[in-house]
Amino acid sequence: MESVQPSNVQQKPSPGTWRRFWAEPWFAILTIILALAILLFIVAPVFAVLLKSFGLGTGSFTFEYYTKFFQESYYLNALYNSVMSSLITTFVVVMLSVAVSLYVTRSNNFLAKSYKGIALLPLVAPPFIFSLALIILFGRSGVVTNFFGDLFGPEFSIYGFWGVVLAQIIGYFPIGYMLIESTFRNMNANLEYAAQDLGANQWKTLGGITLPLAKSGIIKGALLVFVMALADFSNPLIIGGGESFLASEAYLLVVGQQNLEQAAVLGVFLILPSLIIFIFQTYILKDSDIATISGDSGIANVPLSKPVKALVGTISTIFSAFVLLMFVMVVLGAFVKIIGINNTFTLDHFNNQTGWGSLYNSLLVSLISALLAAGLGILQGFLFARKVIPGKKMLEFLTLFGLAVPGTVMGIGYVLIFNGPPFFLTGTVLLLVLNMTFRKIGVGLEAAISKMHQIDMSMEEASNDLGAGPYKTFFKVIVPLLTPAFVAGFVYAFMTAMVSISSVVFLISPGTNLVAVYILNLAEQGKVGLASAMSFIMIVIVLMCLALLKFIERRTGVRI
Amino acid sequence: ACSDSSSSNDNSDSTDKEIDVYTHNDSEEMQDFVADLKEDTGINVNVLRLSSGEGWSRIESEAPNFGADMQWGMLHSIALKAEKEDYLEPYESPTWEDVPDEFKDEEGKWYGWSYWFNLLAINEDIIEEKGLDVPQSWKDLLDPQYKGEIVLPDPGTSGTAYLFVSTIMQIMGEEEGWEYFEELNQNVGQYTKSGDAPAQMVSQGEYAVGITWDQAVYNRIDEGYPLKPVYPSEGVGYDLDVIWMFKNTENRETVEEVIDYIGSEKGMESSAKHRSMVTKPGIEGTVDGVEEHLIDYDAEWAEENRDRIMEEWRERFSE
Amino acid sequence: MAKEHFLELNNLYKYFDDVKAVDNISISIEAGELVSFIGPSGCGKTTLLRTIGGFHKQDSGEIILDGERIDNLSPEKRSTGMVFQNYALFPHMTVYENVAYGLKQKKIKRDRHEHIMTALEQVELGEHADRKPSELSGGQQQRVAIARCLVLKPKVLLLDEPLSNLDANLRLVLREEIRKIKDKLNLTVIFVTHDQEEAISISDRIAVLNGGSIQQLDKPDVIYNYPNNKFVSTFVGHANFLTGKIVMAEGRRCFDAGILRFPVDDSVSDTENEEFTVLIRPEQIKINEESSIKGTLTNAVYNGNFTRYFIQVGEQELMVDEFNPRDAINYQKGDHIGVELPSAPHTIHYTEF
Amino acid sequence: MAKEHFLELNNLYKYFDDVKAVDNISISIEAGELVSFIGPSGCGKTTLLRTIGGFHKQDSGEIILDGERIDNLSPEKRSTGMVFQNYALFPHMTVYENVAYGLKQKKIKRDRHEHIMTALEQVELGEHADRKPSELSGGQQQRVAIARCLVLKPKVLLLDEPLSNLDANLRLVLREEIRKIKDKLNLTVIFVTHDQEEAISISDRIAVLNGGSIQQLDKPDVIYNYPNNKFVSTFVGHANFLTGKIVMAEGRRCFDAGILRFPVDDSVSDTENEEFTVLIRPEQIKINEESSIKGTLTNAVYNGNFTRYFIQVGEQELMVDEFNPRDAINYQKGDHIGVELPSAPHTIHYTEF
Ligand SMILES: Nc1ncnc2c1ncn2[C@@H]1O[C@H](COP(=O)(O)OP(=O)(O)OP(=O)(O)O)[C@@H](O)[C@H]1O
Ligand SMILES: Nc1ncnc2c1ncn2[C@@H]1O[C@H](COP(=O)(O)OP(=O)(O)OP(=O)(O)O)[C@@H](O)[C@H]1O
Ligand SMILES: [Mg+2]
Ligand SMILES: [Mg+2]
């Protein structure tokens, strides 16, 4: 109860705000450094893109590039494709997530447990790998296509809009699923029991109670999926079959033509939909945000009735089987000469110097940036939850906004800002680390804020009371208590950093190639075997890292 | 591992020698080249593969602070452009002396180490299955029977594609050339980003016919794909594949060493394992009797008209 | 078990893994009765209630409501209405919508609005119909939860510790409220609580549970005065236990526990010379200067309306509650005071411990 | 205010925006005293306690502890020790480490282990030193929280509703425990609660708060018997209020409230013919068949040890508490029964309402 009070205290900045802000100078300095970093590494790049789209930065103010955007049906088509595919992807992912979450959180059998693992599997693979798998399976002479002959009709082609959508659904499913599942898991079961007690069957309960209550989780998941799908350019490149998409066009404009202005315009249109949804969810929905999530109800989730279970079970099974199939294809692809054509076993694809090098880079960059993102996010979360900070709301908004900016835009923004004085960072590992850190810092922040709400203020006060000053208290009490949030933030940031492409693709250089980008490059060249092998290694490594964390969790008792 | 005689000042410390290169070469062949180089000279190479269009944009945007020390594998036409922009550092390499002058810059700003040419990749299984004829010429590709069965790289990003485009222009003349592409566009199932990808897709049976380049086809035939190379009867354009040293490199000595190596017998033999033809006399590439199919390709024309043609291409074919 | 009861639980069992949460419970409840289940934490109160409501499936046994077996029906098909401990109001609906929810589910269209408003009036919340639950006080929320059940006219109202989150004054008020509504509508109510005082003051009958089984099911005064066993006697009220045996003294049968000896009548165990225990409630002992039984005051805890005196009599420490006459003589610790034990009928005895 | 008290709060104010959470509070507490703050929810109890502990900065006023002004010190520099409502044990440390924490902060190295073990022994937790808080029961956790404070030898122990999360039996036990430790170590304790019964039974003195200010500060029996105003009288205990005036009847001064008329002595207000109210606690009225004042029984709430009878006498409904003699005559609703009011000294009067 008391833990929520402090945030009320600090609503409007009063003259005393600054004084109290400086009362703990180290925290104040840290806050200022963080704020500057957020401005430089999140806000400035976005603004740079915006300015560039009007020709500013090198030339003079012009609407030329916007005019061009609206004149060329080509770009408009890309806008349409991007937004439509993202919307469809988001919608389907949310539907699937709801179904799988229901099944997983309300069944106790082995299947449910394995589905949970399978559902998260795509998170550890680069998203476009599913494009490859889809082509192997459903391409014009894919395994499935051949097998079923003209089942799909002569017109069927996996290339194009629907191929992209399908690949995105699989690739971005875990993101939505994670959020939606945790909302479902923590729901107060008594509310559903109450509905049943009042005569609602399970369908009605789901529609009238469960889903509305899960709204904020669903919307948050939907936002993230939408942004990721929007920023996705790898799938369009591989399976898009020439259809244009904003992100891939922006990418080609930058790397192929160095037309940064036009790319910036595309970036603006990439960011607009995300921005609208982000603002919608931050401000409109916050008001109606209902504190229904109470883990302490202690009652197990309401079991599913037969028909509901049958439906969500079927959906989960089909989807899980499909995801597994995708992974089987990747694994097979890695171990045979040419999948589908020459299926003899080989290990040749693993003999790939460049690949191993880029894998090392990726691990390094992801590790550092995930540590930074989780660490800084946690620090920021603590400061925001407990300290008097002028302009806190704005800073928090900007940090979380980092999550909503499509990677493509961030990448272009970084190119614009850091490819010249005063910050010449292009081609350095540092730039990659900074980029990933600040794109993921929101994850740490959110984890920390929600954790801080669970940590009663009295914990710190007790520490004060026992003679520890604010800094001691931070290190002795807060830091250990935030460890689980840190680890959770770290894991998420690490996994997504390993597979992230959309923004770093603009920032890599010969010595700093990253494995996800490298695999994309292989995929573009049609080197399925090599791409599969590298993906396989990458998946194994990410899984190993997770297993290691689990192991540490067991050993130390720190809940992850 | 550094047993070779190549002039290195400090052999014991050879692991220190490391350079960054850009390439448009195929990842796998590049890997072999790099491995051979490492074995013979101990030099480490960081490779960033960028398709030729991408590579050029990047170079342009990075000038004068290039992100790499040298280019290992690039279009001849782009080398000419880069030379004009003064991005290149001259170096007279002793090992390249016996390479004919037509394959290298007189000041040593660029060296052509191999040449490559357009080629049709045909998947015989698919052709048979779908009852198609094997196309014999560029013109044949316009036949409606190939509708949706042709895969072609996008000249915006692929040097292979631009070679094809300018070859057609040089054979047919510009006007007729555009008509040809308009018609061809009807049959194209997909444009790809890289020049290699059509070969891959055709070999996997995604499409029946791919417009690609020589080695992309021959490598896959070696690997066991059911591919068949076809030299269109009108003849094919060819292009030099070049290397150069970027201006302002901080590793000049190492780059020189690498250039020397590529021009050496050993280097050329390494290249010849993956290329149909290399420029060093007396070293045989992987394929014989190519010369008869080559047209008298005008690389300079291609270079000069590149921007204009590309612009028009985008307007016509970027939907 | 007789057959004509309103609600019958017959040999109900419910296990969680190896915890016997409900262990062979059989009870019969009449229409219009308010029965409380009390017992320590974890004794199975909630489980039993949820089994009746249909949120747990019993492992064996049957539940018969109004002559009909309901134990295989899903919750929405039983005519029971549950008020959850934390009310479980739907936070995204207004008070009105919360109450309307059940009617909508049951497709009751006719007079829906009237039904809702009547239910809300019954709990005196007519004017708050448009508020969200978060805008109501704890007591008001509870009343919404009750109204939400009442509107469906359930045959049995199940209340799971509905008052435990509230402060003392509000509890008193709401207790009364529940009784009133129950009487007005002649509802059958099952009330779960862990507060013996609450149970005593509100119930027609009380079932004392421990370890999943019923220790005693009786009227409150019977539970208080005639507890079946030691558990019940300490869980409900405070107790002095005296262990001794029957002896004959001065020609009368007396209970003898050392210094404490008092005559008993025939209702007390016959078996002479066998030790057993009697229970005396603290308020049944009186401080009486004239009494021959004297003890030493070891402690006195002032409680406002009464004081609890701890008096050492020989080996035995007696708890004695006395109302405080205002400004009365205050005994000092160490004082010697006389205590008057209740006459024979005011004792009960066990042989089991 | 006198100068030589152990802890003095002088004219303390604390506002939140426009809520006067602490409104001009001045009290003096002696060493070794246990003072409870009670009052309804939101009356400022916690705020006052936290202001003393240093977790809020007062808006004005001063706090003097042992002759030294402490109101400008941060919590870690005051010699107060706070036991938080939820104990606020550090979950990532063992019991031992929790207790050691304060010593480490204060850099007390000498005999650290002995200090810790002594503190743990004092609360009888010596053998649980290696457990994590999550492995302890509520009562044990509370004792750890107390030991954690005690080890630093605070001058004042501040307890914020330390028992409110516990069940009834445990509360009783821990109440005793707190008193014992306090007596043993001669601690000065401030105890915040909203439970009047708890406050009455544990405190040396009670401060009744309402709306941020102290209504009354006195010994428990004084608070109960001589409440300063109506708020105190209803917040602590239950009350019958009779409004009437002094009349002369049969040659004696009588308090007259309609049918209810009884003689009063000189301590009761002099002013004749002016209406005022007297308070009579329910247990001070007796049911007495012989009494001339008769009423009708409207309700009887059985409470186990006593029954609360509601008796309508004329216009006035009287609450009367009687201990239940076992198997006593049970009055029926509607019965006519006589009530005996306490004699004059057992009334108090207000003029203010
Ligand atoms: N879903 C469950 N899974 C496993 N054990 C359970 C479950 N629900 C209850 N139990 C166990 O069954 C026993 C009875 O629990 P129940 O909730 O009925 O107790 P209760 O009497 O309501 O206690 P309280 O007063 O604390 O609410 C306890 O030992 C509890 O741990
Ligand atoms: N941090 C705060 N910001 C604003 N108002 C506050 C804050 N803390 C307390 N208040 C207000 O001050 C008043 C006193 O609060 P306090 O917590 O001291 O009450 P309390 O007596 O402890 O109540 P309870 O018994 O509910 O704990 C209340 O009106 C409360 O709303
Ligand atoms: Mg319970
Ligand atoms: Mg409080």
Coordinates of C-alpha atoms in Angstrom, one line a residue, chain B:
Chain B
A1 CA 52.2 -21.4 -41.3
C2 CA 54.1 -18.6 -42.9
S3 CA 56.7 -20.5 -44.9
D4 CA 56.3 -18.5 -48.1
S5 CA 59.0 -16.2 -49.4
S6 CA 56.7 -13.2 -49.8
S7 CA 58.4 -10.1 -48.5
S8 CA 57.2 -9.8 -44.9
N9 CA 59.3 -7.8 -42.5
D10 CA 58.3 -9.6 -39.3
N11 CA 57.2 -13.1 -39.7
S12 CA 57.0 -14.1 -36.1
D13 CA 54.4 -11.4 -35.5
S14 CA 52.4 -12.2 -38.5
T15 CA 49.2 -12.7 -36.5
D16 CA 49.2 -8.9 -36.0
K17 CA 48.7 -8.3 -39.7
E18 CA 45.1 -7.8 -40.3
I19 CA 43.1 -5.9 -42.9
D20 CA 39.5 -5.1 -43.6
V21 CA 38.2 -5.8 -47.1
Y22 CA 35.1 -5.3 -49.0
T23 CA 34.1 -7.8 -51.5
H24 CA 31.3 -8.6 -53.8
N25 CA 32.6 -12.2 -54.2
D26 CA 30.5 -15.1 -53.2
S27 CA 30.9 -15.9 -49.5
E28 CA 32.1 -19.4 -50.0
E29 CA 34.8 -18.7 -52.6
M30 CA 35.9 -15.7 -50.6
Q31 CA 36.3 -17.9 -47.6
D32 CA 38.7 -20.1 -49.5
F33 CA 40.7 -17.2 -50.9
V34 CA 41.0 -15.8 -47.4
A35 CA 42.0 -19.2 -46.0
D36 CA 44.7 -19.6 -48.7
L37 CA 46.0 -16.1 -48.1
K38 CA 46.2 -16.8 -44.4
E39 CA 48.1 -20.0 -45.0
D40 CA 50.6 -18.5 -47.4
T41 CA 51.2 -15.1 -45.8
G42 CA 49.7 -15.2 -42.3
I43 CA 47.6 -12.2 -42.9
N44 CA 44.1 -12.1 -41.4
V45 CA 41.3 -10.6 -43.4
N46 CA 38.0 -9.3 -42.1
V47 CA 35.5 -9.6 -44.9
L48 CA 32.3 -7.7 -45.4
R49 CA 30.4 -8.9 -48.4
L50 CA 28.3 -6.3 -50.1
S51 CA 26.7 -6.8 -53.4
S52 CA 28.4 -4.5 -55.9
G53 CA 25.7 -1.8 -55.9
E54 CA 25.6 -1.8 -52.1
G55 CA 29.3 -1.7 -52.0
W56 CA 29.6 1.3 -54.2
S57 CA 27.0 3.2 -52.2
R58 CA 28.9 2.5 -49.1
I59 CA 32.2 3.5 -50.5
E60 CA 30.7 6.7 -51.8
S61 CA 29.2 7.6 -48.5
E62 CA 32.2 6.7 -46.5
A63 CA 34.7 8.7 -48.6
P64 CA 37.3 9.7 -47.7
N65 CA 37.3 7.6 -44.6
F66 CA 36.7 4.2 -46.1
G67 CA 35.6 1.4 -43.8
A68 CA 38.0 -1.0 -45.5
D69 CA 41.6 -1.1 -46.5
M70 CA 41.1 -2.7 -49.8
Q71 CA 38.6 -4.1 -52.2
W72 CA 38.9 -7.7 -53.2
G73 CA 36.5 -8.4 -56.0
M74 CA 34.5 -5.7 -57.6
L75 CA 33.1 -4.6 -61.0
H76 CA 35.5 -3.2 -63.5
S77 CA 33.2 -0.4 -64.2
I78 CA 33.1 0.6 -60.5
A79 CA 36.8 0.6 -60.4
L80 CA 36.8 3.2 -63.2
K81 CA 34.3 5.3 -61.3
A82 CA 36.3 5.0 -58.1
E83 CA 39.4 6.0 -60.0
K84 CA 37.7 9.1 -61.3
E85 CA 36.6 10.0 -57.8
D86 CA 40.2 9.5 -56.7
Y87 CA 39.4 6.9 -54.1
L88 CA 42.2 4.6 -55.1
E89 CA 45.8 4.3 -54.1
P90 CA 48.3 3.4 -56.8
Y91 CA 50.7 0.6 -56.2
E92 CA 53.0 -1.0 -58.7
S93 CA 53.0 -4.7 -57.8
P94 CA 55.9 -6.8 -59.0
T95 CA 53.8 -10.0 -59.2
W96 CA 51.4 -8.5 -61.7
E97 CA 54.0 -7.6 -64.3
D98 CA 53.1 -10.5 -66.6
V99 CA 49.4 -9.8 -66.5
P100 CA 48.3 -8.1 -69.8
D101 CA 47.9 -4.4 -69.5
E102 CA 44.3 -4.5 -70.6
F103 CA 43.6 -6.1 -67.3
K104 CA 45.2 -3.6 -65.0
D105 CA 45.4 0.1 -64.5
E106 CA 48.6 1.7 -65.8
E107 CA 49.3 3.4 -62.5
G108 CA 48.4 0.3 -60.6
K109 CA 45.3 1.7 -59.1
W110 CA 43.3 -1.4 -59.8
Y111 CA 44.2 -4.9 -61.0
G112 CA 41.8 -7.3 -62.7
W113 CA 42.4 -10.7 -61.3
S114 CA 39.7 -12.7 -63.2
Y115 CA 36.9 -12.2 -65.5
W116 CA 33.4 -13.5 -65.3
F117 CA 30.4 -13.4 -67.6
N118 CA 26.6 -13.8 -67.7
L119 CA 25.2 -17.2 -68.1
L120 CA 21.8 -18.8 -68.1
A121 CA 21.2 -21.3 -65.4
I122 CA 18.6 -23.9 -66.4
N123 CA 17.1 -26.5 -64.2
E124 CA 16.6 -29.5 -66.5
D125 CA 14.3 -31.3 -64.2
I126 CA 11.9 -28.4 -64.0
I127 CA 12.1 -27.8 -67.8
E128 CA 11.2 -31.4 -68.3
E129 CA 8.5 -31.5 -65.7
K130 CA 6.8 -28.4 -67.0
G131 CA 7.4 -29.3 -70.7
L132 CA 9.4 -26.3 -71.5
D133 CA 12.0 -25.8 -74.2
V134 CA 15.6 -25.1 -73.2
P135 CA 16.1 -21.5 -74.1
Q136 CA 19.0 -21.0 -76.5
S137 CA 19.2 -17.2 -76.8
W138 CA 18.4 -14.0 -74.9
K139 CA 15.4 -13.6 -77.3
D140 CA 14.1 -17.0 -76.4
L141 CA 13.4 -15.8 -72.9
L142 CA 10.6 -13.6 -74.1
D143 CA 8.6 -16.7 -75.1
P144 CA 5.4 -16.7 -73.0
Q145 CA 6.0 -20.3 -72.0
Y146 CA 8.5 -19.0 -69.5
K147 CA 6.0 -16.8 -67.8
G148 CA 6.8 -16.7 -64.2
E149 CA 9.7 -19.1 -64.6
I150 CA 12.5 -16.7 -65.0
V151 CA 14.5 -15.3 -62.1
L152 CA 16.7 -12.3 -62.5
P153 CA 18.8 -10.2 -60.2
D154 CA 17.9 -6.6 -59.7
P155 CA 20.4 -4.3 -61.4
G156 CA 19.9 -1.8 -58.6
T157 CA 21.9 -4.0 -56.3
S158 CA 23.6 -6.6 -58.5
G159 CA 26.6 -6.2 -60.8
T160 CA 25.6 -9.4 -62.6
A161 CA 22.3 -7.8 -63.5
Y162 CA 23.9 -4.7 -64.7
L163 CA 26.3 -6.6 -66.8
F164 CA 23.3 -8.4 -68.3
V165 CA 21.5 -5.1 -68.9
S166 CA 24.3 -3.4 -70.5
T167 CA 25.1 -6.4 -72.6
I168 CA 21.6 -6.4 -74.0
M169 CA 21.9 -2.6 -74.6
Q170 CA 25.2 -3.1 -76.4
I171 CA 23.8 -6.0 -78.5
M172 CA 20.4 -4.5 -79.4
G173 CA 20.9 -0.8 -78.9
E174 CA 19.2 1.1 -76.2
E175 CA 15.7 1.5 -77.5
E176 CA 15.3 -2.0 -78.5
G177 CA 17.0 -3.0 -75.3
W178 CA 14.3 -1.3 -73.2
E179 CA 11.6 -3.0 -75.2
Y180 CA 13.3 -6.3 -74.6
F181 CA 13.3 -5.7 -70.8
E182 CA 9.7 -4.6 -70.8
E183 CA 8.8 -7.8 -72.5
L184 CA 11.1 -9.9 -70.3
N185 CA 9.6 -8.3 -67.3
Q186 CA 6.3 -10.1 -68.2
N187 CA 8.1 -13.4 -67.8
V188 CA 10.1 -12.7 -64.7
G189 CA 8.9 -14.5 -61.6
Q190 CA 11.2 -12.7 -59.2
Y191 CA 14.0 -10.1 -59.0
T192 CA 16.6 -11.0 -56.5
K193 CA 19.1 -8.8 -54.7
S194 CA 22.2 -10.7 -55.5
G195 CA 23.5 -12.1 -58.7
D196 CA 24.1 -15.5 -57.2
A197 CA 20.6 -16.0 -55.9
P198 CA 19.0 -16.8 -59.3
A199 CA 21.4 -19.8 -59.7
Q200 CA 20.5 -20.9 -56.2
M201 CA 16.8 -20.7 -56.8
V202 CA 16.9 -22.4 -60.1
S203 CA 19.0 -25.2 -58.7
Q204 CA 16.5 -25.6 -55.9
G205 CA 13.8 -25.9 -58.5
E206 CA 12.1 -22.7 -57.5
Y207 CA 12.3 -21.4 -61.1
A208 CA 13.3 -23.0 -64.4
V209 CA 15.6 -20.3 -65.8
G210 CA 17.9 -17.9 -64.0
I211 CA 20.0 -15.1 -65.4
T212 CA 23.2 -15.3 -63.4
W213 CA 27.0 -15.5 -63.9
D214 CA 29.4 -18.3 -64.8
Q215 CA 30.7 -19.5 -61.5
A216 CA 27.4 -19.4 -59.8
V217 CA 26.3 -22.1 -62.2
Y218 CA 29.5 -24.2 -62.4
N219 CA 29.9 -24.3 -58.6
R220 CA 26.5 -25.7 -58.2
I221 CA 26.9 -28.2 -60.9
D222 CA 29.9 -29.4 -58.9
E223 CA 27.9 -29.6 -55.8
G224 CA 25.5 -31.8 -57.6
Y225 CA 22.6 -29.6 -58.5
P226 CA 20.7 -30.5 -61.6
L227 CA 21.8 -27.4 -63.4
K228 CA 22.7 -26.8 -67.0
P229 CA 24.6 -23.8 -68.2
V230 CA 23.4 -22.1 -71.4
Y231 CA 25.4 -19.6 -73.4
P232 CA 22.8 -17.5 -75.2
S233 CA 23.6 -17.5 -78.9
E234 CA 23.8 -13.7 -79.1
G235 CA 26.8 -13.9 -76.9
V236 CA 27.4 -12.8 -73.3
G237 CA 29.0 -9.8 -71.7
Y238 CA 31.9 -10.2 -69.5
D239 CA 33.5 -8.1 -66.9
L240 CA 36.8 -7.9 -65.2
D241 CA 36.8 -8.6 -61.5
V242 CA 39.2 -6.2 -59.9
I243 CA 41.0 -5.4 -56.6
W244 CA 42.3 -2.2 -55.3
M245 CA 43.8 -0.4 -52.4
F246 CA 41.7 2.4 -50.8
K247 CA 43.3 5.8 -50.3
N248 CA 44.1 6.6 -46.8
T249 CA 44.5 3.1 -45.7
E250 CA 46.5 2.7 -42.5
N251 CA 47.7 -0.7 -43.4
R252 CA 49.4 0.1 -46.7
E253 CA 52.1 -2.4 -46.4
T254 CA 49.8 -5.3 -45.6
V255 CA 47.5 -4.4 -48.4
E256 CA 50.5 -4.3 -50.8
E257 CA 51.4 -7.7 -49.6
V258 CA 47.9 -9.0 -50.3
I259 CA 47.9 -7.4 -53.8
D260 CA 51.2 -9.1 -54.4
Y261 CA 49.9 -12.3 -53.2
I262 CA 46.8 -12.2 -55.4
G263 CA 48.9 -11.5 -58.5
S264 CA 51.3 -14.3 -57.6
E265 CA 51.2 -17.8 -59.0
K266 CA 49.8 -19.1 -55.8
G267 CA 47.2 -16.5 -55.5
M268 CA 46.1 -16.9 -59.1
E269 CA 45.9 -20.6 -58.7
S270 CA 43.8 -20.2 -55.6
S271 CA 41.5 -17.9 -57.6
A272 CA 41.4 -20.3 -60.5
K273 CA 39.9 -23.0 -58.3
H274 CA 36.7 -20.9 -58.3
R275 CA 36.8 -18.9 -61.5
S276 CA 36.3 -19.8 -65.1
M277 CA 39.2 -17.6 -66.2
V278 CA 41.9 -15.7 -64.4
T279 CA 44.0 -13.0 -65.9
K280 CA 47.5 -14.4 -65.3
P281 CA 48.7 -16.1 -68.5
G282 CA 49.3 -19.8 -68.2
I283 CA 46.9 -20.4 -65.4
E284 CA 43.8 -22.2 -66.4
G285 CA 40.4 -21.5 -64.9
T286 CA 37.6 -24.0 -64.4
V287 CA 36.1 -23.8 -67.8
D288 CA 37.5 -24.1 -71.3
G289 CA 36.4 -22.5 -74.5
V290 CA 34.6 -19.6 -73.1
E291 CA 36.1 -17.0 -75.3
E292 CA 34.0 -17.9 -78.3
H293 CA 30.8 -16.8 -76.5
L294 CA 32.0 -13.4 -75.3
I295 CA 30.9 -10.3 -77.0
D296 CA 33.1 -7.3 -77.4
Y297 CA 31.9 -5.8 -74.2
D298 CA 32.5 -2.1 -73.7
A299 CA 33.1 -1.6 -70.0
E300 CA 33.6 2.1 -70.4
W301 CA 30.3 2.6 -72.1
A302 CA 28.7 0.6 -69.4
E303 CA 30.3 2.8 -66.8
E304 CA 29.5 6.1 -68.3
N305 CA 25.8 5.2 -68.8
R306 CA 25.3 3.4 -65.6
D307 CA 23.5 6.1 -63.6
R308 CA 21.2 7.0 -66.5
I309 CA 20.3 3.5 -67.3
M310 CA 19.7 2.6 -63.7
E311 CA 17.5 5.6 -63.2
E312 CA 15.4 4.6 -66.1
W313 CA 15.3 1.0 -64.9
R314 CA 14.0 2.1 -61.6
E315 CA 11.3 4.2 -63.2
R316 CA 10.2 1.4 -65.5
F317 CA 10.4 -1.6 -63.3
S318 CA 10.2 -0.6 -59.7
E319 CA 6.5 -1.1 -59.9

